[in-house]
mmCIF file of C-alpha atoms in Angstrom:
data_model
loop_
_atom_site.group_PDB
_atom_site.id
_atom_site.type_symbol
_atom_site.label_atom_id
_atom_site.label_comp_id
_atom_site.label_asym_id
_atom_site.label_seq_id
_atom_site.Cartn_x
_atom_site.Cartn_y
_atom_site.Cartn_z
ATOM 1 C CA UNK A 29 75.491 118.183 88.434
ATOM 2 C CA UNK A 30 77.138 115.912 85.712
ATOM 3 C CA UNK A 31 80.910 115.819 85.114
ATOM 4 C CA UNK A 32 83.059 114.767 82.239
ATOM 5 C CA UNK A 33 86.755 114.715 81.488
ATOM 6 C CA UNK A 34 88.496 116.617 78.663
ATOM 7 C CA UNK A 35 92.210 116.671 77.579
ATOM 8 C CA UNK A 36 93.457 119.287 75.427
ATOM 9 C CA UNK A 37 96.138 117.094 73.830
ATOM 10 C CA UNK A 38 99.827 118.042 73.432
ATOM 11 C CA UNK A 39 99.240 119.349 69.950
ATOM 12 C CA UNK A 40 96.591 121.746 71.226
ATOM 13 C CA UNK A 41 98.959 123.028 73.894
ATOM 14 C CA UNK A 42 101.987 123.289 71.364
ATOM 15 C CA UNK A 43 99.737 125.450 69.070
ATOM 16 C CA UNK A 44 98.400 127.646 71.854
ATOM 17 C CA UNK A 45 94.916 126.399 71.524
ATOM 18 C CA UNK A 46 94.054 125.168 74.977
ATOM 19 C CA UNK A 47 92.519 128.484 76.096
ATOM 20 C CA UNK A 48 90.291 128.627 72.837
ATOM 21 C CA UNK A 49 89.156 125.068 73.508
ATOM 22 C CA UNK A 50 88.382 125.621 77.066
ATOM 23 C CA UNK A 51 86.605 128.856 76.229
ATOM 24 C CA UNK A 52 84.319 127.039 73.705
ATOM 25 C CA UNK A 53 83.068 124.612 76.402
ATOM 26 C CA UNK A 54 82.602 127.675 78.893
ATOM 27 C CA UNK A 55 80.704 129.706 76.309
ATOM 28 C CA UNK A 56 78.334 126.620 75.845
ATOM 29 C CA UNK A 57 77.524 126.700 79.534
ATOM 30 C CA UNK A 58 79.795 124.247 81.009
ATOM 31 C CA UNK A 59 81.637 124.956 84.231
ATOM 32 C CA UNK A 60 85.302 124.314 84.390
ATOM 33 C CA UNK A 61 85.815 122.581 87.810
ATOM 34 C CA UNK A 62 89.355 121.241 87.640
ATOM 35 C CA UNK A 63 92.273 121.812 85.371
ATOM 36 C CA UNK A 64 96.023 121.021 85.407
ATOM 37 C CA UNK A 65 98.797 121.390 82.729
ATOM 38 C CA UNK A 66 100.569 118.187 83.032
ATOM 39 C CA UNK A 67 102.965 115.906 80.873
ATOM 40 C CA UNK A 68 101.238 112.533 81.225
ATOM 41 C CA UNK A 69 103.545 109.714 82.266
ATOM 42 C CA UNK A 70 103.690 106.526 80.144
ATOM 43 C CA UNK A 71 101.924 104.243 82.657
ATOM 44 C CA UNK A 72 99.129 106.638 83.125
ATOM 45 C CA UNK A 73 98.700 107.041 79.418
ATOM 46 C CA UNK A 74 98.668 103.217 79.003
ATOM 47 C CA UNK A 75 95.955 103.075 81.752
ATOM 48 C CA UNK A 76 93.868 105.793 80.025
ATOM 49 C CA UNK A 77 93.971 104.128 76.687
ATOM 50 C CA UNK A 78 93.812 100.606 77.879
ATOM 51 C CA UNK A 79 90.847 99.582 75.706
ATOM 52 C CA UNK A 80 93.151 100.169 72.627
ATOM 53 C CA UNK A 81 96.027 98.082 74.021
ATOM 54 C CA UNK A 82 95.606 95.376 71.387
ATOM 55 C CA UNK A 83 95.307 97.653 68.463
ATOM 56 C CA UNK A 84 98.375 98.412 66.182
ATOM 57 C CA UNK A 85 98.198 102.205 66.835
ATOM 58 C CA UNK A 86 98.393 101.907 70.603
ATOM 59 C CA UNK A 87 102.087 102.651 70.929
ATOM 60 C CA UNK A 88 101.824 105.840 68.654
ATOM 61 C CA UNK A 89 98.884 106.872 70.699
ATOM 62 C CA UNK A 90 100.702 106.660 73.952
ATOM 63 C CA UNK A 91 103.792 108.315 72.336
ATOM 64 C CA UNK A 92 101.731 111.261 71.159
ATOM 65 C CA UNK A 93 99.813 111.808 74.391
ATOM 66 C CA UNK A 94 103.046 111.713 76.547
ATOM 67 C CA UNK A 95 105.279 113.880 74.048
ATOM 68 C CA UNK A 96 104.488 117.111 76.088
ATOM 69 C CA UNK A 97 102.150 118.835 78.278
ATOM 70 C CA UNK A 98 98.384 118.497 78.019
ATOM 71 C CA UNK A 99 95.704 120.542 79.633
ATOM 72 C CA UNK A 100 93.685 118.096 81.607
ATOM 73 C CA UNK A 101 90.132 119.254 82.603
ATOM 74 C CA UNK A 102 86.976 118.382 84.291
ATOM 75 C CA UNK A 103 83.813 120.151 83.172
ATOM 76 C CA UNK A 104 80.480 120.204 84.810
ATOM 77 C CA UNK A 105 76.998 120.583 83.295
ATOM 78 C CA UNK A 106 73.328 119.923 84.084
ATOM 79 C CA UNK A 107 73.101 116.429 82.382
ATOM 80 C CA UNK A 108 74.917 114.406 79.658
ATOM 81 C CA UNK A 109 77.864 116.672 79.817
ATOM 82 C CA UNK A 110 79.851 114.156 77.881
ATOM 83 C CA UNK A 111 77.479 114.441 75.010
ATOM 84 C CA UNK A 112 77.737 118.295 74.944
ATOM 85 C CA UNK A 113 81.570 118.036 74.882
ATOM 86 C CA UNK A 114 81.620 115.346 72.170
ATOM 87 C CA UNK A 115 79.418 117.467 69.973
ATOM 88 C CA UNK A 116 81.463 120.597 70.492
ATOM 89 C CA UNK A 117 84.602 118.403 69.594
ATOM 90 C CA UNK A 118 83.415 117.257 66.225
ATOM 91 C CA UNK A 119 84.192 114.067 64.362
ATOM 92 C CA UNK A 120 87.430 112.335 65.342
ATOM 93 C CA UNK A 121 89.013 112.946 61.915
ATOM 94 C CA UNK A 122 89.307 116.779 61.467
ATOM 95 C CA UNK A 123 88.857 116.409 57.776
ATOM 96 C CA UNK A 124 85.258 115.107 58.418
ATOM 97 C CA UNK A 125 84.391 117.449 61.321
ATOM 98 C CA UNK A 126 81.712 119.927 60.839
ATOM 99 C CA UNK A 127 82.648 123.677 60.608
ATOM 100 C CA UNK A 128 81.870 125.249 63.898
ATOM 101 C CA UNK A 129 83.286 122.289 65.921
ATOM 102 C CA UNK A 130 86.723 122.308 67.588
ATOM 103 C CA UNK A 131 88.222 119.811 65.209
ATOM 104 C CA UNK A 132 86.372 121.185 62.206
ATOM 105 C CA UNK A 133 87.713 124.745 62.845
ATOM 106 C CA UNK A 134 91.190 124.102 64.279
ATOM 107 C CA UNK A 135 92.207 120.489 63.454
ATOM 108 C CA UNK A 136 94.209 119.231 60.448
ATOM 109 C CA UNK A 137 95.488 115.631 61.112
ATOM 110 C CA UNK A 138 93.584 112.550 62.318
ATOM 111 C CA UNK A 139 96.605 111.576 64.562
ATOM 112 C CA UNK A 140 96.797 115.023 66.130
ATOM 113 C CA UNK A 141 93.081 115.942 66.689
ATOM 114 C CA UNK A 142 93.560 118.427 69.632
ATOM 115 C CA UNK A 143 91.024 117.265 72.197
ATOM 116 C CA UNK A 144 89.869 114.126 74.056
ATOM 117 C CA UNK A 145 86.484 113.913 75.732
ATOM 118 C CA UNK A 146 84.913 110.987 77.597
ATOM 119 C CA UNK A 147 82.574 109.008 75.470
ATOM 120 C CA UNK A 148 79.968 108.129 78.212
ATOM 121 C CA UNK A 149 79.260 108.336 81.804
ATOM 122 C CA UNK A 150 81.233 105.344 82.751
ATOM 123 C CA UNK A 151 84.349 106.520 80.868
ATOM 124 C CA UNK A 152 83.975 109.988 82.407
ATOM 125 C CA UNK A 153 83.990 108.580 85.817
ATOM 126 C CA UNK A 154 86.857 106.346 85.040
ATOM 127 C CA UNK A 155 88.957 109.090 83.382
ATOM 128 C CA UNK A 156 88.272 111.768 86.238
ATOM 129 C CA UNK A 157 89.461 109.028 88.664
ATOM 130 C CA UNK A 158 92.701 108.416 86.733
ATOM 131 C CA UNK A 159 93.645 112.107 86.368
ATOM 132 C CA UNK A 160 91.789 113.846 89.228
ATOM 133 C CA UNK A 161 91.629 111.046 91.963
ATOM 134 C CA UNK A 162 90.814 113.457 94.862
ATOM 135 C CA UNK A 163 88.033 115.319 92.985
#
């Protein structure tokens, strides 16, 4: 089985949408194998977003993801689970996300786009290692 990492970001938790987001992945046929509601500390957030460290929005990104609890999850599926998750999430900018996707149906702002999903098998492995090292 193939695994990937998903985070229902603080805006999703604040709006009471984490259950809806998780349910969409489960209805698609993915299995939730780990989950924890956690406020991400700054050093973990910086490690998670390290590929963006040189970009001007890095500080805002870290501030946002650490501002309150996030629902951190690992989903399992038969293959390319990360692709299934990314498709269900929709485009990064909710204004461009297709209806029927999480961001298309529930998102409003680019800076608060509800959900993060690994963008490939390598990032899935790295992110699972950061947030669920004992899995």
